[in-house]
């Protein structure tokens, strides 16, 4: 990706802040270069417009603020003529193996190029994921595909046992075979923890999502049902990290006997990620631990 951008409304100077600190630590641990895009308070009229637009359910004030933050990043990509970008939410987490999983000749990029009919004129070392997509949904909290669609399923040693995988609605996670990962064209994804867009995709999303709706991730999925070409990864490669209990300082945690990241305020956990980059930010590969709920 030409850029990796993390949307954040957190005040990094707040003693109780943890999202940005953990994100930067995870990026450093896995060799990712991430730019944090600090959200600015939008005009009240824009917030009210999103909260009242359309029919049916409307976003809350917090959801409207998050929506506008995503739209601002998409506008920035269009204005800067960025060819491709990975957009993250600031509490996202990923596995220590992320660079290997997304390497140009790894199964995931190869599957993306295959199901999007990437041209041979777009070599993998220059276009690892091709350009025939609008959205690559890398981080979500569940997917329940409803219709047949192009897909590639393969064994992936970084996938957790199916009994340990959780989705947002507590339904059976994914029926794609034990130890398998699937790359699939289509929709039915929930949560926008991490998604990539190309130049075409950013323009298309701005054209369809500025009008409002239920919530950003819901309308992103609706765009995938409508005009956007979307490719999802099942199970997801990135997921939301959570601090159980009260939020506390990530950079002043102790290390109890089980090695998990804890403070007096709570404990860091991430669903569906075998070896959390946040949790293992200061550990070598031989010292790595799991921080599953």
Short mmCIF file of C-alpha atoms in Angstrom, two decimals:
data_model
loop_
_atom_site.label_atom_id
_atom_site.label_comp_id
_atom_site.label_asym_id
_atom_site.label_seq_id
_atom_site.Cartn_x
_atom_site.Cartn_y
_atom_site.Cartn_z
CA UNK A 1 0.00 0.00 0.00
CA UNK A 2 1.20 3.50 -0.74
CA UNK A 3 0.07 4.64 2.72
CA UNK A 4 -1.15 3.14 6.00
CA UNK A 5 -3.33 5.63 7.88
CA UNK A 6 -4.79 5.20 11.36
CA UNK A 7 -7.80 7.30 12.32
CA UNK A 8 -7.71 8.45 15.93
CA UNK A 9 -9.70 10.85 18.09
CA UNK A 10 -7.74 9.89 21.20
CA UNK A 11 -5.74 12.49 23.11
CA UNK A 12 -2.33 10.84 23.24
CA UNK A 13 -1.33 13.13 26.12
CA UNK A 14 -4.09 11.77 28.33
CA UNK A 15 -2.54 9.55 31.04
CA UNK A 16 -5.28 6.97 30.42
CA UNK A 17 -4.74 6.84 26.66
CA UNK A 18 -3.73 3.45 25.25
CA UNK A 19 -4.86 3.12 21.65
CA UNK A 20 -2.15 5.15 19.89
CA UNK A 21 0.64 3.96 22.18
CA UNK A 22 -0.21 0.33 21.54
CA UNK A 23 -0.68 0.92 17.82
CA UNK A 24 2.75 2.48 17.44
CA UNK A 25 4.34 -0.27 19.52
CA UNK A 26 2.68 -2.96 17.40
CA UNK A 27 3.74 -1.23 14.19
CA UNK A 28 7.34 -1.01 15.38
CA UNK A 29 7.30 -4.67 16.41
CA UNK A 30 6.15 -5.84 12.98
CA UNK A 31 7.91 -3.30 10.79
CA UNK A 32 4.85 -1.36 9.59
CA UNK A 33 4.96 2.36 8.87
CA UNK A 34 1.75 3.96 10.07
CA UNK A 35 0.69 7.59 9.99
CA UNK A 36 -1.81 8.60 12.65
CA UNK A 37 -4.50 10.91 11.33
CA UNK A 38 -5.79 12.92 14.27
CA UNK A 39 -9.52 13.52 13.95
CA UNK A 40 -10.65 17.11 14.11
CA UNK A 41 -13.99 18.21 15.53
CA UNK A 42 -16.30 18.67 12.53
CA UNK A 43 -18.94 21.33 12.11
CA UNK A 44 -22.00 20.74 14.25
CA UNK A 45 -24.17 20.98 11.14
CA UNK A 46 -22.32 18.03 9.55
CA UNK A 47 -22.81 15.94 12.69
CA UNK A 48 -26.53 16.73 12.83
CA UNK A 49 -26.93 16.02 9.11
CA UNK A 50 -25.54 12.49 9.49
CA UNK A 51 -27.61 11.87 12.61
CA UNK A 52 -30.85 12.70 10.84
CA UNK A 53 -30.29 11.73 7.19
CA UNK A 54 -32.37 9.07 5.48
CA UNK A 55 -35.00 6.71 6.82
CA UNK A 56 -34.80 4.02 9.48
CA UNK A 57 -32.09 3.83 12.14
CA UNK A 58 -29.69 6.75 12.47
CA UNK A 59 -26.14 6.86 13.84
CA UNK A 60 -25.50 8.12 17.35
CA UNK A 61 -23.37 11.21 17.84
CA UNK A 62 -20.28 9.05 18.41
CA UNK A 63 -21.01 7.00 15.29
CA UNK A 64 -21.50 10.19 13.27
CA UNK A 65 -18.13 11.53 14.44
CA UNK A 66 -16.43 8.27 13.47
CA UNK A 67 -18.20 8.32 10.11
CA UNK A 68 -16.99 11.86 9.36
CA UNK A 69 -13.44 10.89 10.35
CA UNK A 70 -13.50 8.06 7.79
CA UNK A 71 -14.92 10.39 5.12
CA UNK A 72 -12.19 12.94 5.79
CA UNK A 73 -9.50 10.32 5.22
CA UNK A 74 -11.16 9.20 1.98
CA UNK A 75 -11.28 12.84 0.81
CA UNK A 76 -7.60 13.22 1.63
CA UNK A 77 -6.75 10.15 -0.45
CA UNK A 78 -8.68 11.48 -3.44
CA UNK A 79 -7.19 14.98 -3.17
CA UNK A 80 -3.64 13.65 -2.83
CA UNK A 81 -4.19 11.15 -5.67
CA UNK A 82 -2.99 8.29 -3.48
CA UNK A 83 -3.10 5.07 -5.48
CA UNK A 84 -3.79 2.73 -2.55
CA UNK A 85 -4.07 3.03 1.22
CA UNK A 86 -4.82 0.84 4.20
CA UNK A 87 -7.13 2.63 6.65
CA UNK A 88 -7.07 1.52 10.28
CA UNK A 89 -9.02 2.39 13.40
CA UNK A 90 -6.69 3.27 16.26
CA UNK A 91 -7.55 0.28 18.46
CA UNK A 92 -6.84 -2.32 15.78
CA UNK A 93 -4.46 -5.24 16.33
CA UNK A 94 -2.87 -7.89 14.12
CA UNK A 95 -0.72 -11.00 14.29
CA UNK A 96 3.09 -10.96 14.47
CA UNK A 97 3.08 -12.72 11.08
CA UNK A 98 1.28 -9.89 9.26
CA UNK A 99 4.15 -9.00 6.92
CA UNK A 100 4.58 -12.63 5.89
CA UNK A 101 0.84 -13.08 5.34
CA UNK A 102 0.63 -9.96 3.13
CA UNK A 103 3.93 -10.46 1.27
CA UNK A 104 3.47 -10.23 -2.53
CA UNK A 105 3.77 -13.96 -3.23
CA UNK A 106 1.96 -15.17 -0.10
CA UNK A 107 -1.40 -16.97 -0.49
CA UNK A 108 -3.59 -13.99 0.49
CA UNK A 109 -2.29 -11.52 -2.15
CA UNK A 110 -2.14 -14.29 -4.76
CA UNK A 111 -5.78 -15.14 -4.05
CA UNK A 112 -6.81 -11.48 -4.28
CA UNK A 113 -5.11 -11.11 -7.65
CA UNK A 114 -6.69 -14.33 -8.87
CA UNK A 115 -10.33 -13.63 -7.98
CA UNK A 116 -10.15 -10.03 -9.23
CA UNK A 117 -8.64 -11.10 -12.55
CA UNK A 118 -5.53 -8.99 -12.15
CA UNK A 119 -3.76 -8.32 -15.44
CA UNK A 120 -0.37 -9.89 -16.13
CA UNK A 121 0.70 -6.31 -16.85
CA UNK A 122 0.43 -5.64 -13.10
CA UNK A 123 3.35 -7.66 -11.66
CA UNK A 124 3.08 -8.83 -8.07
CA UNK A 125 6.13 -6.92 -6.84
CA UNK A 126 4.53 -3.66 -7.97
CA UNK A 127 0.86 -4.48 -7.42
CA UNK A 128 0.69 -7.16 -4.70
CA UNK A 129 -3.11 -6.96 -4.54
CA UNK A 130 -3.78 -5.83 -8.10
CA UNK A 131 -5.99 -2.82 -8.80
CA UNK A 132 -9.33 -4.44 -9.68
CA UNK A 133 -10.93 -3.80 -6.30
CA UNK A 134 -12.60 -0.91 -4.55
CA UNK A 135 -12.35 -2.22 -0.98
CA UNK A 136 -10.13 -4.88 0.62
CA UNK A 137 -11.79 -5.69 3.94
CA UNK A 138 -8.85 -6.93 6.05
CA UNK A 139 -10.25 -6.23 9.52
CA UNK A 140 -13.84 -6.97 10.55
CA UNK A 141 -15.79 -8.72 13.28
CA UNK A 142 -17.59 -11.33 11.23
CA UNK A 143 -18.91 -12.25 7.82
CA UNK A 144 -21.90 -14.33 6.81
CA UNK A 145 -21.87 -14.51 2.99
CA UNK A 146 -25.38 -14.97 1.63
CA UNK A 147 -24.69 -15.61 -2.05
CA UNK A 148 -22.20 -17.63 -4.14
CA UNK A 149 -19.23 -15.52 -5.22
CA UNK A 150 -15.67 -15.96 -6.48
CA UNK A 151 -13.53 -17.31 -3.65
CA UNK A 152 -10.24 -19.03 -2.90
CA UNK A 153 -9.80 -21.17 0.21
CA UNK A 154 -6.42 -22.39 1.45
CA UNK A 155 -4.71 -23.69 4.56
CA UNK A 156 -3.05 -20.99 6.67
CA UNK A 157 -0.94 -21.90 9.69
CA UNK A 158 -1.71 -18.50 11.29
CA UNK A 159 -5.45 -19.27 11.60
CA UNK A 160 -6.75 -20.19 15.05
CA UNK A 161 -8.73 -23.39 15.65
CA UNK A 162 -12.34 -22.73 14.68
CA UNK A 163 -13.59 -23.22 18.24
CA UNK A 164 -11.51 -20.20 19.32
CA UNK A 165 -12.78 -17.84 16.61
CA UNK A 166 -15.56 -15.41 17.56
CA UNK A 167 -17.80 -13.15 15.50
CA UNK A 168 -19.93 -10.21 16.56
CA UNK A 169 -23.29 -12.01 16.67
CA UNK A 170 -21.96 -15.20 18.31
CA UNK A 171 -23.07 -17.32 15.35
CA UNK A 172 -20.77 -20.10 14.14
CA UNK A 173 -17.78 -18.27 12.81
CA UNK A 174 -17.00 -19.56 9.32
CA UNK A 175 -17.67 -22.90 7.67
CA UNK A 176 -14.56 -23.01 5.50
CA UNK A 177 -12.70 -25.93 7.03
CA UNK A 178 -10.36 -26.26 9.98
CA UNK A 179 -7.20 -24.18 9.67
CA UNK A 180 -8.34 -22.55 6.45
CA UNK A 181 -8.51 -18.95 5.33
CA UNK A 182 -10.70 -17.66 2.53
CA UNK A 183 -10.42 -14.69 0.19
CA UNK A 184 -13.81 -13.81 -1.22
CA UNK A 185 -15.49 -11.25 -3.45
CA UNK A 186 -18.71 -9.91 -1.99
CA UNK A 187 -20.33 -8.38 1.06
CA UNK A 188 -21.87 -9.34 4.44
CA UNK A 189 -19.01 -7.94 6.57
CA UNK A 190 -19.44 -6.08 9.86
CA UNK A 191 -17.07 -3.59 11.56
CA UNK A 192 -14.52 -1.40 9.76
CA UNK A 193 -11.40 -2.10 11.85
CA UNK A 194 -9.16 -2.19 8.77
CA UNK A 195 -9.87 -1.81 5.06
CA UNK A 196 -7.86 -0.82 2.02
CA UNK A 197 -9.00 1.30 -0.90
CA UNK A 198 -7.55 2.23 -4.24
CA UNK A 199 -8.02 5.58 -5.95
CA UNK A 200 -11.15 4.33 -7.72
CA UNK A 201 -12.56 2.90 -4.51
CA UNK A 202 -12.01 6.08 -2.49
CA UNK A 203 -13.92 8.14 -5.07
CA UNK A 204 -16.70 5.60 -5.27
CA UNK A 205 -17.15 5.42 -1.49
CA UNK A 206 -17.27 9.20 -1.19
CA UNK A 207 -19.96 9.28 -3.83
CA UNK A 208 -22.14 6.73 -2.07
CA UNK A 209 -21.49 7.30 1.64
CA UNK A 210 -21.58 11.04 2.22
CA UNK A 211 -25.36 10.97 2.43
CA UNK A 212 -25.54 9.15 5.75
CA UNK A 213 -27.20 5.95 6.92
CA UNK A 214 -27.23 3.59 9.88
CA UNK A 215 -23.48 3.40 10.65
CA UNK A 216 -20.28 3.65 8.62
CA UNK A 217 -19.54 -0.08 8.51
CA UNK A 218 -23.15 -0.88 7.60
CA UNK A 219 -23.12 1.57 4.72
CA UNK A 220 -19.67 0.35 3.64
CA UNK A 221 -21.16 -3.12 3.38
CA UNK A 222 -24.15 -1.70 1.49
CA UNK A 223 -21.73 -0.13 -0.98
CA UNK A 224 -20.24 -3.60 -1.45
CA UNK A 225 -23.73 -4.88 -2.25
CA UNK A 226 -24.29 -2.07 -4.72
CA UNK A 227 -21.53 -0.56 -6.89
CA UNK A 228 -18.28 -1.28 -5.05
CA UNK A 229 -16.12 -4.32 -5.81
CA UNK A 230 -15.16 -5.64 -2.38
CA UNK A 231 -12.85 -8.44 -1.37
CA UNK A 232 -12.85 -9.79 2.17
CA UNK A 233 -10.50 -12.02 4.15
CA UNK A 234 -12.09 -14.72 6.33
CA UNK A 235 -11.10 -14.99 9.16
CA UNK A 236 -9.97 -11.38 9.35
CA UNK A 237 -6.30 -10.42 9.51
CA UNK A 238 -6.92 -7.54 11.91
CA UNK A 239 -9.27 -7.12 14.84
CA UNK A 240 -10.13 -4.63 17.55
CA UNK A 241 -8.01 -4.79 20.70
CA UNK A 242 -9.82 -4.32 23.98
CA UNK A 243 -8.74 -3.37 27.45
CA UNK A 244 -10.88 -5.38 29.84
CA UNK A 245 -11.74 -3.45 32.95
CA UNK A 246 -10.82 0.20 33.24
CA UNK A 247 -8.51 1.58 30.61
CA UNK A 248 -4.99 1.96 31.86
CA UNK A 249 -1.49 2.77 30.74
CA UNK A 250 -0.10 0.40 28.14
CA UNK A 251 3.44 1.66 28.65
CA UNK A 252 3.51 0.95 32.38
CA UNK A 253 2.18 -2.58 32.54
CA UNK A 254 3.56 -5.40 34.60
CA UNK A 255 4.24 -8.95 33.47
CA UNK A 256 2.55 -11.56 35.64
CA UNK A 257 3.46 -15.23 35.53
CA UNK A 258 1.38 -15.92 32.42
CA UNK A 259 3.08 -13.07 30.57
CA UNK A 260 -0.15 -11.34 29.55
CA UNK A 261 -0.26 -7.57 29.25
CA UNK A 262 -1.92 -6.29 32.41
CA UNK A 263 -2.04 -3.20 34.56
CA UNK A 264 -3.90 -2.34 37.72
CA UNK A 265 -6.66 -1.02 35.46
CA UNK A 266 -7.26 -4.00 33.18
CA UNK A 267 -5.98 -6.54 30.67
CA UNK A 268 -5.33 -6.29 26.93
CA UNK A 269 -7.04 -8.91 24.76
CA UNK A 270 -7.75 -9.34 21.05
CA UNK A 271 -10.23 -11.79 19.53
CA UNK A 272 -9.16 -14.04 16.64
CA UNK A 273 -5.49 -12.96 16.54
CA UNK A 274 -3.14 -15.81 17.56
CA UNK A 275 -0.12 -13.70 18.56
CA UNK A 276 -1.15 -10.10 19.09
CA UNK A 277 1.43 -7.54 17.94
CA UNK A 278 0.29 -5.19 20.70
CA UNK A 279 0.60 -7.84 23.36
CA UNK A 280 4.03 -8.96 22.09
CA UNK A 281 5.42 -5.54 21.28
CA UNK A 282 8.36 -5.99 23.67
CA UNK A 283 8.82 -9.75 23.26
CA UNK A 284 10.91 -11.73 20.80
CA UNK A 285 9.42 -14.51 18.70
CA UNK A 286 10.71 -17.09 21.16
CA UNK A 287 8.97 -15.27 24.03
CA UNK A 288 5.67 -14.63 22.30
CA UNK A 289 2.39 -15.27 24.09
CA UNK A 290 -1.27 -15.31 23.20
CA UNK A 291 -3.63 -12.66 24.53
CA UNK A 292 -6.97 -14.11 23.51
CA UNK A 293 -10.03 -13.37 25.68
#
